[in-house]
């Protein structure tokens, strides 16, 4: 397997299924932390120091909006196994353009969260306004939920 290039549809062909996404696949342990708790901590911390290079804490209004979305998503969340750190650095491309995520943080969450993180991080490297939609389509995920998670991911400066 080769490391995934941060290009969608270039070099590797159109992305195949984004790992084997199984919405609702239970986490191997109910003791795994919830991604929503981790995000809530990041969004409420005015002095967050664990940030990507050259990033600053999001403005308060952006974080408040993200917290509202997080509350909305939490009401009908389908908690299952969540990678927690999806990024081009944690993905390998295998035969037939199938992507495999490696080095999981191991959380409970939704696959749309992982897809939103992947789209955000790919977008930081290679601006592609269609990345989120390509990933959602390839993984057969709910585009509306992915869009909401993407807003949260951006505000949390994941």
XYZ file of N, CA and C in Angstrom, residues 52-114:
189
model
N -3.145 23.515 14.929
C -2.248 23.343 13.777
C -1.336 24.563 13.624
N -0.217 24.362 12.971
C 0.742 25.438 12.734
C 0.043 26.610 12.053
N 0.338 27.811 12.509
C -0.193 29.057 11.956
C -1.704 29.229 12.135
N -2.316 28.473 13.017
C -3.747 28.628 13.301
C -3.919 29.317 14.649
N -5.029 30.014 14.794
C -5.400 30.627 16.059
C -6.770 30.096 16.457
N -7.109 30.267 17.709
C -8.437 29.870 18.177
C -9.474 30.602 17.328
N -10.505 29.881 16.936
C -11.564 30.481 16.123
C -12.255 31.595 16.903
N -12.785 32.601 16.208
C -13.544 33.657 16.894
C -14.713 33.057 17.679
N -15.064 33.718 18.751
C -16.117 33.242 19.651
C -17.420 32.937 18.903
N -17.843 33.814 18.013
C -19.109 33.611 17.283
C -19.064 32.325 16.449
N -17.938 32.050 15.841
C -17.786 30.833 15.035
C -17.883 29.587 15.928
N -17.272 29.665 17.112
C -17.309 28.534 18.032
C -18.704 28.343 18.624
N -19.402 29.429 18.893
C -20.776 29.329 19.409
C -21.677 28.650 18.375
N -21.550 29.049 17.122
C -22.339 28.429 16.046
C -22.004 26.939 15.940
N -20.719 26.604 16.048
C -20.306 25.204 15.976
C -20.874 24.403 17.145
N -20.912 25.004 18.331
C -21.493 24.324 19.493
C -22.988 24.071 19.300
N -23.685 25.018 18.669
C -25.110 24.813 18.372
C -25.284 23.633 17.421
N -24.459 23.572 16.388
C -24.519 22.446 15.451
C -24.187 21.130 16.150
N -23.184 21.175 17.026
C -22.804 19.981 17.775
C -23.971 19.486 18.626
N -24.670 20.407 19.283
C -25.857 20.032 20.060
C -26.908 19.383 19.170
N -27.133 19.970 17.994
C -28.112 19.409 17.054
C -27.719 18.000 16.617
N -26.459 17.821 16.248
C -26.004 16.510 15.787
C -26.049 15.469 16.900
N -25.797 15.908 18.122
C -25.762 14.989 19.254
C -27.142 14.408 19.562
N -28.196 15.177 19.283
C -29.545 14.699 19.623
C -29.909 13.418 18.876
N -29.407 13.252 17.654
C -29.720 12.032 16.914
C -28.453 11.350 16.377
N -27.376 11.504 17.142
C -26.117 10.901 16.730
C -26.218 9.387 16.707
N -25.558 8.819 15.729
C -25.477 7.369 15.607
C -24.077 6.953 16.080
N -23.848 6.888 17.400
C -22.492 6.621 17.855
C -22.022 5.237 17.440
N -20.860 5.225 16.879
C -20.228 3.986 16.461
C -18.733 4.195 16.476
N -18.029 3.277 15.899
C -16.583 3.374 15.848
C -16.174 4.550 14.973
N -15.310 5.389 15.498
C -14.855 6.596 14.813
C -13.326 6.603 14.870
N -12.674 6.860 13.748
C -11.215 6.897 13.707
C -10.685 7.987 14.626
N -11.252 9.186 14.514
C -10.884 10.285 15.394
C -9.729 11.141 14.918
N -8.975 10.687 13.925
C -7.837 11.458 13.432
C -7.621 11.191 11.941
N -8.701 11.212 11.181
C -8.604 10.957 9.746
C -7.853 12.103 9.074
N -6.861 11.763 8.296
C -6.094 12.769 7.569
C -5.315 12.068 6.463
N -4.802 12.819 5.506
C -3.993 12.182 4.458
C -2.787 11.426 5.027
N -2.283 11.841 6.183
C -1.129 11.183 6.785
C -1.499 9.866 7.442
N -2.775 9.657 7.675
C -3.239 8.423 8.301
C -4.065 7.582 7.343
N -3.796 7.712 6.057
C -4.543 6.943 5.060
C -3.571 6.311 4.074
N -3.898 5.107 3.687
C -3.134 4.402 2.671
C -4.071 4.087 1.520
N -3.544 4.176 0.318
C -4.322 3.803 -0.859
C -3.898 2.403 -1.267
N -4.867 1.550 -1.435
C -4.587 0.173 -1.816
C -5.139 -0.124 -3.194
N -5.217 -1.396 -3.525
C -5.758 -1.794 -4.825
C -7.186 -1.277 -5.005
N -7.527 -1.027 -6.253
C -8.882 -0.589 -6.616
C -9.280 0.715 -5.944
N -8.312 1.579 -5.651
C -8.567 2.884 -5.051
C -9.316 2.812 -3.722
N -9.102 1.754 -2.978
C -9.715 1.635 -1.647
C -8.777 2.278 -0.646
N -9.312 3.127 0.179
C -8.520 3.824 1.185
C -8.634 3.085 2.505
N -7.537 2.997 3.201
C -7.510 2.371 4.522
C -6.962 3.397 5.511
N -7.695 3.644 6.566
C -7.228 4.553 7.608
C -6.416 3.767 8.629
N -5.291 4.348 9.031
C -4.411 3.712 9.994
C -4.240 4.627 11.212
N -3.634 4.130 12.247
C -3.290 4.895 13.440
C -4.497 5.625 14.043
N -5.567 4.888 14.363
C -6.764 5.546 14.899
C -6.560 6.075 16.312
N -7.286 7.124 16.602
C -7.333 7.656 17.972
C -8.286 6.783 18.793
N -9.263 6.184 18.137
C -10.206 5.299 18.812
C -11.228 6.061 19.627
N -12.308 6.447 18.976
C -13.349 7.246 19.618
C -14.702 6.663 19.225
N -15.732 7.168 19.888
C -17.100 6.907 19.447
C -17.583 8.170 18.741
N -18.160 8.001 17.577
C -18.650 9.135 16.812
C -19.357 8.646 15.568
N -19.327 9.472 14.520
C -19.976 9.129 13.264
C -18.950 9.151 12.135
N -19.179 8.334 11.110
C -18.252 8.356 9.979
C -18.232 9.719 9.273
N -19.330 10.465 9.344
C -19.349 11.795 8.733
C -18.339 12.732 9.394
N -18.082 12.535 10.689
C -17.058 13.335 11.359
C -15.692 13.040 10.748
N -15.359 11.759 10.625
C -14.062 11.394 10.041
C -13.928 11.937 8.621
